[in-house]
């Protein structure tokens, strides 16, 4: 079964950030790391499969996702400090325990063996950052009703659900 490439844009931002800050960071990320060229036209947002944010920062990114018609993934705040990032912001280290919230979120959302395309991008107003991570999505086995009941009974984080599927059902 051939895996498909996931292109996840992760976001980090200050409380003062606006939807304009996030949109500008996303546009800059796309400009920096390329666009998809098909049939004589450039599809800018074809580069990004999903947007991602820490659960505590989700509402603003969800708004951007609605505006751009891109699905949004939430990442557990507690997992941010478990990820090694390319860049290191003193503010991010103190506030969130990671060198870059955007890079950590992108890597976590893209899954195991994900990698960053490059360092985070900082918006023009310096209120938001965005990072692009590549991951591989493999098709999961179909869950039968018993497995679905077990999974829905417990509040699985994405990482725990992956463990459940990988080790308990396969």
PDB file of C-alpha atoms in Angstrom:
ATOM      1  CA  UNK A   1       0.000   0.000   0.000  1.00  0.00           C
ATOM      2  CA  UNK A   2       1.622   3.238  -1.179  1.00  0.00           C
ATOM      3  CA  UNK A   3       1.675   6.054   1.395  1.00  0.00           C
ATOM      4  CA  UNK A   4       0.662   9.547   0.337  1.00  0.00           C
ATOM      5  CA  UNK A   5       2.590  12.652   1.352  1.00  0.00           C
ATOM      6  CA  UNK A   6       1.002  14.903   3.955  1.00  0.00           C
ATOM      7  CA  UNK A   7       1.950  18.578   3.880  1.00  0.00           C
ATOM      8  CA  UNK A   8       1.053  20.118   7.230  1.00  0.00           C
ATOM      9  CA  UNK A   9       1.321  23.830   8.036  1.00  0.00           C
ATOM     10  CA  UNK A  10       1.761  24.247  11.784  1.00  0.00           C
ATOM     11  CA  UNK A  11       1.135  27.569  13.515  1.00  0.00           C
ATOM     12  CA  UNK A  12       2.383  29.363  16.583  1.00  0.00           C
ATOM     13  CA  UNK A  13       1.305  32.870  17.490  1.00  0.00           C
ATOM     14  CA  UNK A  14       0.999  35.497  20.197  1.00  0.00           C
ATOM     15  CA  UNK A  15      -2.291  36.440  21.846  1.00  0.00           C
ATOM     16  CA  UNK A  16      -2.317  39.676  19.831  1.00  0.00           C
ATOM     17  CA  UNK A  17      -2.213  37.829  16.489  1.00  0.00           C
ATOM     18  CA  UNK A  18      -5.054  38.304  14.031  1.00  0.00           C
ATOM     19  CA  UNK A  19      -6.411  36.180  11.217  1.00  0.00           C
ATOM     20  CA  UNK A  20      -4.489  38.525   8.910  1.00  0.00           C
ATOM     21  CA  UNK A  21      -1.217  37.620  10.719  1.00  0.00           C
ATOM     22  CA  UNK A  22      -1.850  33.901  10.246  1.00  0.00           C
ATOM     23  CA  UNK A  23      -2.944  34.311   6.627  1.00  0.00           C
ATOM     24  CA  UNK A  24       0.151  36.338   5.822  1.00  0.00           C
ATOM     25  CA  UNK A  25       2.399  33.728   7.487  1.00  0.00           C
ATOM     26  CA  UNK A  26       0.690  30.953   5.488  1.00  0.00           C
ATOM     27  CA  UNK A  27       1.064  32.875   2.217  1.00  0.00           C
ATOM     28  CA  UNK A  28       4.723  33.534   2.992  1.00  0.00           C
ATOM     29  CA  UNK A  29       5.223  29.823   3.809  1.00  0.00           C
ATOM     30  CA  UNK A  30       3.710  28.837   0.469  1.00  0.00           C
ATOM     31  CA  UNK A  31       5.798  31.428  -1.390  1.00  0.00           C
ATOM     32  CA  UNK A  32       8.973  30.252   0.367  1.00  0.00           C
ATOM     33  CA  UNK A  33       8.494  26.516  -0.154  1.00  0.00           C
ATOM     34  CA  UNK A  34       6.755  26.459  -3.521  1.00  0.00           C
ATOM     35  CA  UNK A  35       3.414  26.094  -5.182  1.00  0.00           C
ATOM     36  CA  UNK A  36       1.754  23.320  -7.113  1.00  0.00           C
ATOM     37  CA  UNK A  37       1.810  23.881 -10.884  1.00  0.00           C
ATOM     38  CA  UNK A  38      -0.787  21.922 -12.860  1.00  0.00           C
ATOM     39  CA  UNK A  39      -2.358  22.311 -16.261  1.00  0.00           C
ATOM     40  CA  UNK A  40      -0.884  25.764 -16.846  1.00  0.00           C
ATOM     41  CA  UNK A  41      -2.129  27.260 -13.556  1.00  0.00           C
ATOM     42  CA  UNK A  42      -0.627  27.695 -10.116  1.00  0.00           C
ATOM     43  CA  UNK A  43      -2.697  26.277  -7.270  1.00  0.00           C
ATOM     44  CA  UNK A  44      -1.212  27.999  -4.229  1.00  0.00           C
ATOM     45  CA  UNK A  45      -3.172  26.159  -1.557  1.00  0.00           C
ATOM     46  CA  UNK A  46      -2.658  22.776  -3.176  1.00  0.00           C
ATOM     47  CA  UNK A  47       0.670  22.677  -1.380  1.00  0.00           C
ATOM     48  CA  UNK A  48      -0.955  22.365   2.041  1.00  0.00           C
ATOM     49  CA  UNK A  49      -3.078  19.322   2.968  1.00  0.00           C
ATOM     50  CA  UNK A  50      -3.889  20.433   6.511  1.00  0.00           C
ATOM     51  CA  UNK A  51      -3.361  23.255   8.989  1.00  0.00           C
ATOM     52  CA  UNK A  52      -2.418  22.436  12.578  1.00  0.00           C
ATOM     53  CA  UNK A  53      -2.339  24.171  15.945  1.00  0.00           C
ATOM     54  CA  UNK A  54      -1.973  23.368  19.615  1.00  0.00           C
ATOM     55  CA  UNK A  55      -5.411  22.720  21.109  1.00  0.00           C
ATOM     56  CA  UNK A  56      -5.206  25.911  23.207  1.00  0.00           C
ATOM     57  CA  UNK A  57      -4.581  27.960  20.042  1.00  0.00           C
ATOM     58  CA  UNK A  58      -7.150  26.245  17.828  1.00  0.00           C
ATOM     59  CA  UNK A  59      -9.961  28.825  17.274  1.00  0.00           C
ATOM     60  CA  UNK A  60      -7.934  31.300  15.192  1.00  0.00           C
ATOM     61  CA  UNK A  61      -6.423  28.541  13.039  1.00  0.00           C
ATOM     62  CA  UNK A  62      -9.872  26.981  12.562  1.00  0.00           C
ATOM     63  CA  UNK A  63     -11.089  30.349  11.295  1.00  0.00           C
ATOM     64  CA  UNK A  64      -8.206  30.446   8.797  1.00  0.00           C
ATOM     65  CA  UNK A  65      -9.034  26.877   7.768  1.00  0.00           C
ATOM     66  CA  UNK A  66     -12.645  27.862   7.077  1.00  0.00           C
ATOM     67  CA  UNK A  67     -11.533  30.861   5.016  1.00  0.00           C
ATOM     68  CA  UNK A  68      -9.040  28.815   2.978  1.00  0.00           C
ATOM     69  CA  UNK A  69     -11.115  25.609   2.911  1.00  0.00           C
ATOM     70  CA  UNK A  70      -8.324  23.569   4.532  1.00  0.00           C
ATOM     71  CA  UNK A  71      -8.911  20.982   7.263  1.00  0.00           C
ATOM     72  CA  UNK A  72      -7.412  21.722  10.701  1.00  0.00           C
ATOM     73  CA  UNK A  73      -5.721  19.270  13.080  1.00  0.00           C
ATOM     74  CA  UNK A  74      -5.404  19.848  16.837  1.00  0.00           C
ATOM     75  CA  UNK A  75      -2.255  18.799  18.692  1.00  0.00           C
ATOM     76  CA  UNK A  76      -2.056  18.283  22.459  1.00  0.00           C
ATOM     77  CA  UNK A  77      -0.275  21.174  24.200  1.00  0.00           C
ATOM     78  CA  UNK A  78       1.501  18.730  26.524  1.00  0.00           C
ATOM     79  CA  UNK A  79       3.262  17.072  23.561  1.00  0.00           C
ATOM     80  CA  UNK A  80       4.920  20.270  22.283  1.00  0.00           C
ATOM     81  CA  UNK A  81       7.924  19.934  24.585  1.00  0.00           C
ATOM     82  CA  UNK A  82       8.648  16.397  23.296  1.00  0.00           C
ATOM     83  CA  UNK A  83       9.670  17.593  19.825  1.00  0.00           C
ATOM     84  CA  UNK A  84      13.119  18.763  18.674  1.00  0.00           C
ATOM     85  CA  UNK A  85      12.809  21.864  16.478  1.00  0.00           C
ATOM     86  CA  UNK A  86      15.143  23.557  14.000  1.00  0.00           C
ATOM     87  CA  UNK A  87      14.805  27.019  15.517  1.00  0.00           C
ATOM     88  CA  UNK A  88      14.795  28.213  19.122  1.00  0.00           C
ATOM     89  CA  UNK A  89      12.794  31.155  20.395  1.00  0.00           C
ATOM     90  CA  UNK A  90      13.400  32.152  24.009  1.00  0.00           C
ATOM     91  CA  UNK A  91       9.762  33.239  24.271  1.00  0.00           C
ATOM     92  CA  UNK A  92       8.511  29.849  22.972  1.00  0.00           C
ATOM     93  CA  UNK A  93      10.846  27.944  25.287  1.00  0.00           C
ATOM     94  CA  UNK A  94       9.566  29.839  28.326  1.00  0.00           C
ATOM     95  CA  UNK A  95       5.891  29.821  27.343  1.00  0.00           C
ATOM     96  CA  UNK A  96       5.507  26.362  25.755  1.00  0.00           C
ATOM     97  CA  UNK A  97       8.670  24.362  26.464  1.00  0.00           C
ATOM     98  CA  UNK A  98       9.670  24.116  22.803  1.00  0.00           C
ATOM     99  CA  UNK A  99      12.001  26.086  20.556  1.00  0.00           C
ATOM    100  CA  UNK A 100       9.245  26.734  18.011  1.00  0.00           C
ATOM    101  CA  UNK A 101       5.541  26.102  18.520  1.00  0.00           C
ATOM    102  CA  UNK A 102       4.908  26.188  14.751  1.00  0.00           C
ATOM    103  CA  UNK A 103       7.611  23.604  14.018  1.00  0.00           C
ATOM    104  CA  UNK A 104       6.585  21.329  16.902  1.00  0.00           C
ATOM    105  CA  UNK A 105       2.904  21.466  15.920  1.00  0.00           C
ATOM    106  CA  UNK A 106       3.675  20.736  12.252  1.00  0.00           C
ATOM    107  CA  UNK A 107       5.852  17.737  13.148  1.00  0.00           C
ATOM    108  CA  UNK A 108       3.351  16.302  15.637  1.00  0.00           C
ATOM    109  CA  UNK A 109       0.436  16.701  13.230  1.00  0.00           C
ATOM    110  CA  UNK A 110       2.375  15.131  10.337  1.00  0.00           C
ATOM    111  CA  UNK A 111       2.976  11.976  12.378  1.00  0.00           C
ATOM    112  CA  UNK A 112       5.881   9.612  12.932  1.00  0.00           C
ATOM    113  CA  UNK A 113       8.948  10.076  10.715  1.00  0.00           C
ATOM    114  CA  UNK A 114       7.794  13.570   9.708  1.00  0.00           C
ATOM    115  CA  UNK A 115      10.396  16.136   8.739  1.00  0.00           C
ATOM    116  CA  UNK A 116      10.429  19.903   8.420  1.00  0.00           C
ATOM    117  CA  UNK A 117      10.924  21.377   4.952  1.00  0.00           C
ATOM    118  CA  UNK A 118      12.829  24.265   6.529  1.00  0.00           C
ATOM    119  CA  UNK A 119      12.773  26.640   9.490  1.00  0.00           C
ATOM    120  CA  UNK A 120       9.595  28.441  10.517  1.00  0.00           C
ATOM    121  CA  UNK A 121       8.385  31.557   8.732  1.00  0.00           C
ATOM    122  CA  UNK A 122       7.633  34.692  10.780  1.00  0.00           C
ATOM    123  CA  UNK A 123       4.748  36.948   9.726  1.00  0.00           C
ATOM    124  CA  UNK A 124       5.487  40.558   8.745  1.00  0.00           C
ATOM    125  CA  UNK A 125       3.917  41.867  11.977  1.00  0.00           C
ATOM    126  CA  UNK A 126       5.941  39.283  13.993  1.00  0.00           C
ATOM    127  CA  UNK A 127       2.772  38.000  15.693  1.00  0.00           C
ATOM    128  CA  UNK A 128       2.563  34.563  14.005  1.00  0.00           C
ATOM    129  CA  UNK A 129       4.856  31.801  12.798  1.00  0.00           C
ATOM    130  CA  UNK A 130       4.197  28.957  10.372  1.00  0.00           C
ATOM    131  CA  UNK A 131       6.213  25.842   9.556  1.00  0.00           C
ATOM    132  CA  UNK A 132       5.771  23.143   6.913  1.00  0.00           C
ATOM    133  CA  UNK A 133       6.269  19.473   7.762  1.00  0.00           C
ATOM    134  CA  UNK A 134       6.070  16.478   5.450  1.00  0.00           C
ATOM    135  CA  UNK A 135       4.685  13.200   6.691  1.00  0.00           C
ATOM    136  CA  UNK A 136       3.414   9.982   5.185  1.00  0.00           C
ATOM    137  CA  UNK A 137      -0.162   8.845   5.526  1.00  0.00           C
ATOM    138  CA  UNK A 138      -0.850   5.196   5.209  1.00  0.00           C
ATOM    139  CA  UNK A 139      -4.307   3.824   4.910  1.00  0.00           C
ATOM    140  CA  UNK A 140      -5.464   2.468   8.221  1.00  0.00           C
ATOM    141  CA  UNK A 141      -7.232  -0.863   8.443  1.00  0.00           C
ATOM    142  CA  UNK A 142     -10.990  -0.688   8.581  1.00  0.00           C
ATOM    143  CA  UNK A 143     -12.084  -0.663  12.204  1.00  0.00           C
ATOM    144  CA  UNK A 144     -14.870  -3.074  13.038  1.00  0.00           C
ATOM    145  CA  UNK A 145     -17.739  -2.092  15.363  1.00  0.00           C
ATOM    146  CA  UNK A 146     -16.064  -3.562  18.461  1.00  0.00           C
ATOM    147  CA  UNK A 147     -12.874  -1.581  17.856  1.00  0.00           C
ATOM    148  CA  UNK A 148     -14.875   1.592  17.224  1.00  0.00           C
ATOM    149  CA  UNK A 149     -16.796   1.110  20.484  1.00  0.00           C
ATOM    150  CA  UNK A 150     -13.546   0.640  22.414  1.00  0.00           C
ATOM    151  CA  UNK A 151     -11.932   3.675  20.727  1.00  0.00           C
ATOM    152  CA  UNK A 152     -14.971   5.891  21.367  1.00  0.00           C
ATOM    153  CA  UNK A 153     -15.271   4.773  25.007  1.00  0.00           C
ATOM    154  CA  UNK A 154     -11.851   6.212  25.815  1.00  0.00           C
ATOM    155  CA  UNK A 155     -10.655   9.696  24.895  1.00  0.00           C
ATOM    156  CA  UNK A 156      -7.790   8.747  22.621  1.00  0.00           C
ATOM    157  CA  UNK A 157      -5.225  11.343  21.613  1.00  0.00           C
ATOM    158  CA  UNK A 158      -4.070  10.906  17.986  1.00  0.00           C
ATOM    159  CA  UNK A 159      -0.896   9.220  19.242  1.00  0.00           C
ATOM    160  CA  UNK A 160      -2.820   6.747  21.435  1.00  0.00           C
ATOM    161  CA  UNK A 161      -5.248   5.988  18.611  1.00  0.00           C
ATOM    162  CA  UNK A 162      -2.297   5.238  16.309  1.00  0.00           C
ATOM    163  CA  UNK A 163      -0.906   2.876  18.959  1.00  0.00           C
ATOM    164  CA  UNK A 164      -4.308   1.214  19.336  1.00  0.00           C
ATOM    165  CA  UNK A 165      -4.637   0.672  15.591  1.00  0.00           C
ATOM    166  CA  UNK A 166      -1.009  -0.338  14.982  1.00  0.00           C
ATOM    167  CA  UNK A 167      -0.592  -2.775  17.847  1.00  0.00           C
ATOM    168  CA  UNK A 168      -4.040  -3.970  18.815  1.00  0.00           C
ATOM    169  CA  UNK A 169      -5.810  -4.414  15.507  1.00  0.00           C
ATOM    170  CA  UNK A 170      -3.168  -5.302  12.957  1.00  0.00           C
TER     171      UNK A 170
END
